[in-house]
Coordinates of C-alpha atoms and ligand atoms in Angstrom, one line a residue:
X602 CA 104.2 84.2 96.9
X603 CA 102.2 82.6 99.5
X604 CA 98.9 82.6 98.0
X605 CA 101.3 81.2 94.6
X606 CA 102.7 78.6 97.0
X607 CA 99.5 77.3 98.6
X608 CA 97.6 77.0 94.9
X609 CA 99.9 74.9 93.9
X610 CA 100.0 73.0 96.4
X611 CA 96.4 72.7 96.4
X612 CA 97.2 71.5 92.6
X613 CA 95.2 74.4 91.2
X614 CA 97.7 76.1 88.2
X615 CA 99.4 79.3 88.7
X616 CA 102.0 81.8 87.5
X617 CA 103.6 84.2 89.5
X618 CA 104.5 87.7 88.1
X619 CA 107.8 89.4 89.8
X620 CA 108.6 92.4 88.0
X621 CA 112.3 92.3 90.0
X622 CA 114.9 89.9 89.4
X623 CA 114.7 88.5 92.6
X624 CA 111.6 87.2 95.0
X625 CA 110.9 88.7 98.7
X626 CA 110.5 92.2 98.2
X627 CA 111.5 93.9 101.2
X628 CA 112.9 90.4 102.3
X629 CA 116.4 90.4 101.4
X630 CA 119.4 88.8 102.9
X631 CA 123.3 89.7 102.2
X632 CA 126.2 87.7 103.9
X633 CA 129.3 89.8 103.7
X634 CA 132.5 89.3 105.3
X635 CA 130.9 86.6 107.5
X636 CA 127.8 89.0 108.6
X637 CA 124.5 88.0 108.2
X638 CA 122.7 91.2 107.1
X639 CA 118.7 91.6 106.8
X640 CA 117.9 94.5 104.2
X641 CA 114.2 94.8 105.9
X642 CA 112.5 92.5 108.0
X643 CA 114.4 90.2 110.7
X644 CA 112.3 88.4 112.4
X645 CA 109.1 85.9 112.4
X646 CA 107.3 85.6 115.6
X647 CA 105.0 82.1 114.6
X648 CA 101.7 83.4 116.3
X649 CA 99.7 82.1 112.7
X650 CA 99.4 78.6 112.1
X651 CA 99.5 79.5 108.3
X652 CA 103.2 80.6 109.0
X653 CA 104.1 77.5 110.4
X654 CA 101.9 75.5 107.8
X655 CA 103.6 76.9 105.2
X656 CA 107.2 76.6 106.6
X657 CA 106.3 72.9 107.4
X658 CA 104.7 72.5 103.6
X659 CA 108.2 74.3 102.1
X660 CA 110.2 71.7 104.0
X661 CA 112.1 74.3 105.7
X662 CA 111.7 73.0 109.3
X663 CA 114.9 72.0 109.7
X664 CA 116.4 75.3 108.5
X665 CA 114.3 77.4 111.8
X666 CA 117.0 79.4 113.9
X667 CA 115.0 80.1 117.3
X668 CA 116.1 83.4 118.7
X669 CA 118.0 83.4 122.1
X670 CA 116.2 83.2 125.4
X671 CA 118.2 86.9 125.9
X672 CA 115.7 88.1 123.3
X673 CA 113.5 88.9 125.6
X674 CA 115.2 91.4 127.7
X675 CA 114.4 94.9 125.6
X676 CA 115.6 98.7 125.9
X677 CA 113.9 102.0 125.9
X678 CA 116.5 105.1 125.8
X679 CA 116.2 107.2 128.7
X680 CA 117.7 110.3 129.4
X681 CA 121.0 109.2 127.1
X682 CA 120.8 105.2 128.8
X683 CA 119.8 102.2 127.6
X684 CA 116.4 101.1 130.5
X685 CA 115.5 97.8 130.4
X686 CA 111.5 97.5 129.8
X687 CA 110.0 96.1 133.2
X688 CA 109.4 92.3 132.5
X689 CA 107.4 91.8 136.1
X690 CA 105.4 93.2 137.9
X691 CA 107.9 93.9 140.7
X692 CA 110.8 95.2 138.3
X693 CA 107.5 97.6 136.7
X694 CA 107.3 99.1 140.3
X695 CA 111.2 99.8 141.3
X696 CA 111.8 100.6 137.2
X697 CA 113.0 104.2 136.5
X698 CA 112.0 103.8 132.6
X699 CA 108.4 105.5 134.4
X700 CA 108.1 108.4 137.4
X701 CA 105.8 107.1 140.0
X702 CA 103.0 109.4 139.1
X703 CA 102.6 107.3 135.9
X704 CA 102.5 104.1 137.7
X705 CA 100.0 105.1 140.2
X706 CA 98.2 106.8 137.1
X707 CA 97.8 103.0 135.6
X708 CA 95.9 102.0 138.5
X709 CA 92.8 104.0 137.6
X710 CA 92.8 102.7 134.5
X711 CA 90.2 99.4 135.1
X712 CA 87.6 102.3 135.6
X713 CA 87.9 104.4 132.8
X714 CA 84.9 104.6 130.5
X715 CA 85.7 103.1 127.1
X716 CA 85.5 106.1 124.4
X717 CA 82.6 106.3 121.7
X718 CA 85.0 107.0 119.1
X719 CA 85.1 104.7 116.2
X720 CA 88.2 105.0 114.8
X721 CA 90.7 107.1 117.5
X722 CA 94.7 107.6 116.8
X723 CA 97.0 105.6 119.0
X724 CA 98.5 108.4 120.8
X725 CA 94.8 109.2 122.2
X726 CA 93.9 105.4 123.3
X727 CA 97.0 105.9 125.0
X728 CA 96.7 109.0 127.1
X729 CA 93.3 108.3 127.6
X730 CA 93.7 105.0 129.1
X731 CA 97.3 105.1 130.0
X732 CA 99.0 108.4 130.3
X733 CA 101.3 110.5 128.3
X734 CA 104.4 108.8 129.8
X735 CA 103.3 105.6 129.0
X736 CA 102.7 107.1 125.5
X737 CA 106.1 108.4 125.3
X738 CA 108.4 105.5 127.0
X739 CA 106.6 102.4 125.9
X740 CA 104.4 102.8 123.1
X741 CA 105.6 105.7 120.9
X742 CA 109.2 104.1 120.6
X743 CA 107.6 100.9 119.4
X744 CA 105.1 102.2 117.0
X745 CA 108.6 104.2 115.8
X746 CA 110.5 100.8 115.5
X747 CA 107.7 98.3 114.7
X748 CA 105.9 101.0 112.0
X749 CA 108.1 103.7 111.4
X750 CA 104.8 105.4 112.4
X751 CA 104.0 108.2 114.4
X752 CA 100.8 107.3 116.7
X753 CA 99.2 110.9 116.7
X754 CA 98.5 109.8 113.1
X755 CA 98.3 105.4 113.3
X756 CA 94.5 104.4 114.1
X757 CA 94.1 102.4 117.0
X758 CA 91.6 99.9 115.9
X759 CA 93.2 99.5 112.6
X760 CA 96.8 99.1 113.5
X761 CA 96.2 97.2 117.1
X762 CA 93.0 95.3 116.3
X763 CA 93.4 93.8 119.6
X764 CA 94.3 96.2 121.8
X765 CA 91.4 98.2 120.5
X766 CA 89.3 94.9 121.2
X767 CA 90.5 94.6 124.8
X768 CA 89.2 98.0 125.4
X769 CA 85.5 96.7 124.2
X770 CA 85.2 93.2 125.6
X771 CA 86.7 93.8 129.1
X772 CA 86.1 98.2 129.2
X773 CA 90.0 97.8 130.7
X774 CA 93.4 96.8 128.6
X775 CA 94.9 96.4 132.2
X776 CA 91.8 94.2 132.9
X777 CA 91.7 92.4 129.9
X778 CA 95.3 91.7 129.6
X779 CA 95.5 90.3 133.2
X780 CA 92.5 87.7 132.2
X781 CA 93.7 87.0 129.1
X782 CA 97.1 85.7 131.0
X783 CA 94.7 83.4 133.1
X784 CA 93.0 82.1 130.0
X785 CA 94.2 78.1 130.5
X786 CA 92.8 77.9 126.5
X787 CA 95.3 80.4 125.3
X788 CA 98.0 78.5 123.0
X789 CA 101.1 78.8 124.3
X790 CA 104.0 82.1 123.7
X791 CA 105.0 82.3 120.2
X792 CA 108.9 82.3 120.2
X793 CA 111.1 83.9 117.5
X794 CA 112.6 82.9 115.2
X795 CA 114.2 83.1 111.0
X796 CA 116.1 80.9 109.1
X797 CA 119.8 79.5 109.8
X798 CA 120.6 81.6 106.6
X799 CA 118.4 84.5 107.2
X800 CA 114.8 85.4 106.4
X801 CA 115.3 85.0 102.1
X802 CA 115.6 81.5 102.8
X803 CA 111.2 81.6 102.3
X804 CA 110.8 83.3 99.5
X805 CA 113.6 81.1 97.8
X806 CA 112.0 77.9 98.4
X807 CA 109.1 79.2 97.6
X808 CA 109.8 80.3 94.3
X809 CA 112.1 77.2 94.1
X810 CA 109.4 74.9 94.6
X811 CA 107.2 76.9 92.1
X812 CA 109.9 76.6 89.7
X813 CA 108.9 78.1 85.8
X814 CA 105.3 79.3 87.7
X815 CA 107.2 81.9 89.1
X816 CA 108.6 84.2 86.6
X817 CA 110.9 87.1 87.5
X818 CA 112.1 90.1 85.4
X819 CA 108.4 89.9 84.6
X820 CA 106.4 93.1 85.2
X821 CA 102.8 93.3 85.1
X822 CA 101.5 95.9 83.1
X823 CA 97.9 96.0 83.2
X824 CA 94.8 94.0 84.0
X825 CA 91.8 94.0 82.2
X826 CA 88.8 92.6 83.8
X827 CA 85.9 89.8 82.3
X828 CA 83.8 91.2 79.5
X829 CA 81.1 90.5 76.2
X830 CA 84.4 89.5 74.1
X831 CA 87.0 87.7 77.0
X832 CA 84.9 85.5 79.9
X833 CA 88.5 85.7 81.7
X834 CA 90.6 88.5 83.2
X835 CA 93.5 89.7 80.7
X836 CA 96.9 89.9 82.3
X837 CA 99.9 92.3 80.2
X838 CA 103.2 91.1 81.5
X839 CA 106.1 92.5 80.0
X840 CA 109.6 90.7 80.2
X841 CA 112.6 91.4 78.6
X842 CA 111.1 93.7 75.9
X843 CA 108.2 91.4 74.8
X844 CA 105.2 91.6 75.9
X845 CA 102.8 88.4 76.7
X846 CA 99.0 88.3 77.7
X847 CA 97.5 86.2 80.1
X848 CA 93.9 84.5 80.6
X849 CA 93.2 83.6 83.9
X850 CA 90.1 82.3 85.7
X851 CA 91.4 84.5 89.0
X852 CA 93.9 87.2 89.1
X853 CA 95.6 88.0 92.7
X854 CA 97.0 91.6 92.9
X855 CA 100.1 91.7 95.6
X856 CA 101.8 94.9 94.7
X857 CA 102.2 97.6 97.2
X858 CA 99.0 99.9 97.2
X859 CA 100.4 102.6 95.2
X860 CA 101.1 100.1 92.1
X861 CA 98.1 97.9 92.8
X862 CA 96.0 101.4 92.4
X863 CA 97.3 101.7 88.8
X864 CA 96.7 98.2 88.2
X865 CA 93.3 98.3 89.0
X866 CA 92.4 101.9 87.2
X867 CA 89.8 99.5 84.5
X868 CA 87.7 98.2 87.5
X869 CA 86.8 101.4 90.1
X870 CA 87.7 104.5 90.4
X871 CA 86.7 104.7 94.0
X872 CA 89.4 101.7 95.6
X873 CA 92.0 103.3 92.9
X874 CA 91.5 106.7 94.9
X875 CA 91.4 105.2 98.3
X876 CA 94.4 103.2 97.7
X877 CA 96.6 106.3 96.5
X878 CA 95.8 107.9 99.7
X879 CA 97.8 104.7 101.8
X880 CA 101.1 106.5 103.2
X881 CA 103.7 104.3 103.5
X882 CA 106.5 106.0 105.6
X883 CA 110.3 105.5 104.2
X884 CA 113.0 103.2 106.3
X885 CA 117.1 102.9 106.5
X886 CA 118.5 100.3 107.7
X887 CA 122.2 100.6 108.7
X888 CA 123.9 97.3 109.6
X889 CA 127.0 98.1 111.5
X890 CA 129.5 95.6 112.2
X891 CA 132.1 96.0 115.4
X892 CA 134.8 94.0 117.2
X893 CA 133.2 92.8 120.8
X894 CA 136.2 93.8 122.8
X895 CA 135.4 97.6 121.3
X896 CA 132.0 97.7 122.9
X897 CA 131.7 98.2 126.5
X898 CA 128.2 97.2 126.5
X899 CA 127.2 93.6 127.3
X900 CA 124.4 93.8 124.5
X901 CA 122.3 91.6 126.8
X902 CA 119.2 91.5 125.1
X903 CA 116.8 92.1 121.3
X904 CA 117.9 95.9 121.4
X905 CA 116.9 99.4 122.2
X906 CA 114.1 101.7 121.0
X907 CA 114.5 105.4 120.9
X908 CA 111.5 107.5 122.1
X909 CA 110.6 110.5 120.0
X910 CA 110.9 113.0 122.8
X911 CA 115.0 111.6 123.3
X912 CA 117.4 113.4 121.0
X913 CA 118.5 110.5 119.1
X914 CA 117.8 110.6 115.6
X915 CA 117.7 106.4 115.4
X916 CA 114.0 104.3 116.0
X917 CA 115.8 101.3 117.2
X918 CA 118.8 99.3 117.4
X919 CA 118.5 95.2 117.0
X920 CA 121.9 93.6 118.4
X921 CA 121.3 91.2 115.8
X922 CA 124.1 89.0 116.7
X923 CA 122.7 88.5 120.0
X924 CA 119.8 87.4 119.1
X925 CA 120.8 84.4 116.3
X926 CA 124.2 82.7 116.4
X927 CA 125.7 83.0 113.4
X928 CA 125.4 86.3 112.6
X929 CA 128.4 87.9 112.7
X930 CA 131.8 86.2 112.9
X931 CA 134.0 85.1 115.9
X932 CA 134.5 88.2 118.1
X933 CA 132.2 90.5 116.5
X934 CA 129.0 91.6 116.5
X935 CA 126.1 93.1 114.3
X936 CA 123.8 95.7 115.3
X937 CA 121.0 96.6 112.5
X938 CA 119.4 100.3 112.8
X939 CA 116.6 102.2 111.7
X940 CA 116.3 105.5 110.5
X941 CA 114.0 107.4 109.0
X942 CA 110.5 106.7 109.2
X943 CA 107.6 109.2 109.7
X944 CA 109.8 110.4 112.6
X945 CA 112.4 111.6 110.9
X946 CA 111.5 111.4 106.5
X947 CA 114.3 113.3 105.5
X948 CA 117.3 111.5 107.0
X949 CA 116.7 108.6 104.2
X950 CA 117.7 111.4 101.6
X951 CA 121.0 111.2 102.6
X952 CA 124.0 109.3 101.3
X953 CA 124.5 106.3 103.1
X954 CA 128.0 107.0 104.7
X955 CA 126.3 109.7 106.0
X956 CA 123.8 107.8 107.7
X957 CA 126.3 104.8 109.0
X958 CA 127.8 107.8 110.3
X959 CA 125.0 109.2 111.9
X960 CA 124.0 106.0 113.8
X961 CA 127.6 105.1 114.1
X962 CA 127.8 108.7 116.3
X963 CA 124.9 107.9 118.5
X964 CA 125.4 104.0 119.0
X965 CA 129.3 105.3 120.5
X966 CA 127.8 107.2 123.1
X967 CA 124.6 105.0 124.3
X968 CA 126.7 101.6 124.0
X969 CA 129.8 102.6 124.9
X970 CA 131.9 101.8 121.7
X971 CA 135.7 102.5 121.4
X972 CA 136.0 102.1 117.4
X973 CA 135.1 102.7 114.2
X974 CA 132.4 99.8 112.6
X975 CA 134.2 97.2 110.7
X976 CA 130.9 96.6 108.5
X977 CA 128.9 99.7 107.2
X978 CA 126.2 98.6 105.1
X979 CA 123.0 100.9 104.4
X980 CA 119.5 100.1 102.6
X981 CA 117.3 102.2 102.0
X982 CA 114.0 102.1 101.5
X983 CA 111.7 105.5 99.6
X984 CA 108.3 103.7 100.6
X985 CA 109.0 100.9 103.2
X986 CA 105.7 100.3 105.3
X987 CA 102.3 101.3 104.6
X988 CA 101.1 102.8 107.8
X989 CA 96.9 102.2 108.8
X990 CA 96.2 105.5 109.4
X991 CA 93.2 107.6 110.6
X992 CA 90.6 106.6 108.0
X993 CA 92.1 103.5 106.8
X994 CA 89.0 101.3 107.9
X995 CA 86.6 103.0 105.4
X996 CA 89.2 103.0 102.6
X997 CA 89.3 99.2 102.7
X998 CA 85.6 99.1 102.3
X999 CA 85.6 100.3 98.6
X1000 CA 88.2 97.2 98.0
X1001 CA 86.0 94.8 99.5
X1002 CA 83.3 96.5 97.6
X1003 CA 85.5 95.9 94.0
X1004 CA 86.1 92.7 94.4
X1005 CA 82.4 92.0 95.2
X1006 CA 81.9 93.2 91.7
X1007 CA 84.7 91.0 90.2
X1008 CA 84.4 87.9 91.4
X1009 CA 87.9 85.9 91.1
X1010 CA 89.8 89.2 91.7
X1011 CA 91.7 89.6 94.8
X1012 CA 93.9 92.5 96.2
X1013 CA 96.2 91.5 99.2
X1014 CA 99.3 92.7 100.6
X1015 CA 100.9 94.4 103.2
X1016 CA 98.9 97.5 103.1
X1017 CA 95.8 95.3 103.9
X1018 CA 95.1 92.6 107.3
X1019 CA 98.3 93.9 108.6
X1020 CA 102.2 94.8 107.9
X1021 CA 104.0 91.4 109.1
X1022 CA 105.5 89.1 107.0
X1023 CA 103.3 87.0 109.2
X1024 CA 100.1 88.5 108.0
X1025 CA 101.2 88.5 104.7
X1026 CA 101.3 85.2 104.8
X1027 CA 98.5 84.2 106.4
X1028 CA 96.5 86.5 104.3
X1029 CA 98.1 84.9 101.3
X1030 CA 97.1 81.7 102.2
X1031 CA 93.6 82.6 103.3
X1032 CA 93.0 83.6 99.5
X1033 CA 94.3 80.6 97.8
X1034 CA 91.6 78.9 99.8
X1035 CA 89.3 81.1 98.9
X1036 CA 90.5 81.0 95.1
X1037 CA 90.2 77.0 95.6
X1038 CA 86.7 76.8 97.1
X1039 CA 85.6 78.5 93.7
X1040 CA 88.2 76.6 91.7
X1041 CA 86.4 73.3 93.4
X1042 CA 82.7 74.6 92.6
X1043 CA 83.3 75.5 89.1
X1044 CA 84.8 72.5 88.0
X1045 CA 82.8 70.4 90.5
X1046 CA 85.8 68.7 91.6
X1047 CA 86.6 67.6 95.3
X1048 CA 88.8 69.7 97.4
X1049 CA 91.7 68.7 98.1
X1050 CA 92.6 67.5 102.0
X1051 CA 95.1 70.3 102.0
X1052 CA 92.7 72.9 102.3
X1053 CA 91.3 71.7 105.5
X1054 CA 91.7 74.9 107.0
Ligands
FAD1249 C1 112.9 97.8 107.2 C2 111.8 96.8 107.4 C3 111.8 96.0 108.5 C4 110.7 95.1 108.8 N1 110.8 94.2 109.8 C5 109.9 93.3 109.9 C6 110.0 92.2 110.9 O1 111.1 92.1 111.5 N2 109.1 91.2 110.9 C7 108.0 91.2 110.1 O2 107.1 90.4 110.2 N3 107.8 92.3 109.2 C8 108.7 93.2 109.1 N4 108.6 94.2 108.1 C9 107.3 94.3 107.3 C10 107.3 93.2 106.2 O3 108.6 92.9 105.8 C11 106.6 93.8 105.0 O4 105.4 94.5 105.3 C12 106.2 92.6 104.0 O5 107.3 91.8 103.8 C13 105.6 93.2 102.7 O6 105.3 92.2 101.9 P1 104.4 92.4 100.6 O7 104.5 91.1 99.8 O8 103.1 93.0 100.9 O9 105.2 93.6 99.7 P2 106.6 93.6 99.0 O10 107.6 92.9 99.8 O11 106.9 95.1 98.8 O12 106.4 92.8 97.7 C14 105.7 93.4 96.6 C15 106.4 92.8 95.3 O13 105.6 93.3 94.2 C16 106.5 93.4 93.1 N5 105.9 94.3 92.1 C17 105.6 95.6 92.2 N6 104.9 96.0 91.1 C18 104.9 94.9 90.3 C19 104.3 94.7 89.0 N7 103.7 95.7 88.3 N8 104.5 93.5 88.4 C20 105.1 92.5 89.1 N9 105.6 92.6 90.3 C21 105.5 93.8 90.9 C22 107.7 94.1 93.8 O14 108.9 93.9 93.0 C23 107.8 93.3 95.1 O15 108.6 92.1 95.0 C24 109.6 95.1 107.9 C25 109.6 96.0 106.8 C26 110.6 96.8 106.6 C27 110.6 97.7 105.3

């Protein structure tokens, strides 16, 4: 949608292919009985200026809902309680979220050696550098909640690109992160934020502004690429029953990894096997609804994140209502779950009573809550976030290596430059002005201003 968006702003023609009925994939938004309800991602955190850009370009400034200033106090389950995560250094020393030995354990870390391993899982950075409690009470409950992922498996350098930098430029994350919070050229702290209507409100006016570009209900079949007989890449799009092809001068491929591998079966063999091997981990999401008086809880804050080694079977609990106004009406308030993940695959098999149920059970005792939800609603979904595992960096090299080979062919998406809708975007937008550059050479015609980037 982005890359979509930006062409034609850039006045370069486009059609978009959506084999649903709706845009946003995993961006969906439901308002029921005065809820606001996010079926997957809930949040935009506005560290790209291509986010912003785009937003701006959309005309959807006006429509930004900042989250909360209470956003930023955050939960780690401990021993059956909600901990708030240390925010100073002070509240880091007195916190009970980590036993002393752990704490003192972080002060060696400026003279660790940095490792020669190229491409090490999170969960080693971590003990190597941090400690195992620091692995289990701060970073193993976020990878859960952020990723779904588990980080014996996630690669560091892959998946934390600039954690994984600290560790080379400065030999210390401690070290590096302390500088990097002196660095007067640093632009400022992103804040968060989505749309007074929820996050769908993007890919609307995106496709809204495309208008008869973007076709929905329109699956892509198959590409073909350039050859003796076509000088053009062959698109099959089927919609409604007939089928239509079409010639295009670039073709972007935006699918998840496991549909873009079938797409690209006519042009290598190689990035068609590497992409099959991308996991992508599967994700509930359980939106419960309650009466505020009912929870004893002050819900002070983003949320909590449930640490594998606790017994909960949740990742993480957003108090959604706490973080936007308008979420949940008058006297209520909206907490959105998730469940599943590579922690805990086979709970998204389950019906999803069951699994309001399940959360419903563990929210009661961690929160405090005297009765039942007055909003259950569950999504689920099979193949929800690709995860950059062990490995990943090599398999991205045969996809750089295709599209070297077919120029005008580009493969993007979630599965590739990172999982937020953020980098999506910003990825998206990065190859429209790619696609434009060549756009501007070929037909030896100025570029437009717009692609001052
Ligand atoms: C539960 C959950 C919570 C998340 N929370 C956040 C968050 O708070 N903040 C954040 O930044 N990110 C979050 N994310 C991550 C982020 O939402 C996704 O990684 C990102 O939106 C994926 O975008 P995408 O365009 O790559 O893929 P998708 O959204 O999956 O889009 C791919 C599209 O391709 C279409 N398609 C597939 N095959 C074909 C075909 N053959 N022809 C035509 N169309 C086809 C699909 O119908 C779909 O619309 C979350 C993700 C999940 C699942």
């Amino acid at each position: 949608m982005s890359t979509a968006f930006w062409l034609d702003n850039f006045g370069i023609p486009v059609s978009l292919f959506e084999a649903d009925e709706r845009v946003g994939g995993v961006i969906n938004t439901t308002l029921k009985d005065g809820f606001l309800i996010e079926h997957g991602p809930s949040t935009l955190q506005g560290r790209t200026n291509e986010l912003l850009e785009t937003i701006d370009a959309a005309g959807l400034k006006d429509e930004v809902l900042y989250a909360n200033d209470i956003q930023k106090y955050r939960y780690i389950l401990k021993r059956g309680k909600p901990v708030p995560i240390p925010l100073s250094p002070v509240s880091f020393a007195t916190t009970n979220l980590f036993s002393l030995s752990a704490k003192l354990r972080l002060l060696g870390e400026p003279f660790i050696k940095p490792s020669g391993e190229t491409d090490e899982s999170v969960a080693d950075f971590v003990i190597r550098r941090l400690g195992k409690e620091i692995l289990d009470y701060a970073v193993a409950p976020f990878v859960g909640g952020i990723y779904a992922g588990d980080p014996e498996k996630i690669s560091l350098r892959s998946t934390f690109p600039r954690l994984h930098a600290l560790e080379r430029e400065y030999g210390s994350v401690i070290g590096g992160m302390v500088k990097k919070m002196f660095d007067k050229s640093k632009s400022p702290r992103p804040k968060l934020f989505s749309f007074r209507n929820g996050l769908k409100t993007l890919p609307e006016k995106l496709a809204n502004i495309l208008g008869d570009k973007a076709e929905t209900k329109s699956e892509v079949k198959n590409i073909l690429p350039p050859n003796e007989s076509a000088s053009c890449y062959e698109v099959t799009v089927e919609k409604g029953g007939t089928t239509k092809i079409i010639k295009a001068d670039s073709v972007v491929v935006s699918t998840p990894s496991f549909q873009t591998a079938k797409l690209i079966e006519p042009f290598s063999s190689d990035a068609v096997n590497d992409l099959r091997t991308i996991e992508y981990t599967p994700m509930a999401v359980v939106a419960l609804g309650y009466k505020r008086k009912d929870i004893e809880h002050p819900l002070n804050g983003f949320g909590m994140l449930s640490p594998p080694c606790e017994p909960h079977k949740f990742l993480g609990s957003l108090w959604t209502s706490s973080i936007f106004i308008g979420r949940a009406p008058d006297g209520s308030v909206l907490l959105t779950n998730f469940i599943g993940g590579s922690r805990h695959p086979e709970l998204t098999e389950l019906e999803p009573e069951k699994l309001a149920e399940l959360v419903h059970s563990s929210l009661e005792k961690l929160l405090g809550i005297r009765a039942k939800p007055i909003l259950k609603e569950v999504y689920i979904q099979k193949k929800a976030i690709p995860q950059y595992t062990i490995g990943y960096h090599e398999k991205m090299n045969s996809l750089e290596e295709v599209e070297r080979k077919y120029p005008g062919l580009y493969i993007t998406g979630a599965f590739r430059g990172g999982v937020s809708v953020e980098d999506c975007i910003a990825n998206g937008k990065a190859t429209a002005v790619k696609i434009s550059e060549n756009f501007s050479k070929q037909n030896n015609v100025p570029l437009r201003e717009a692609i001052d980037v």
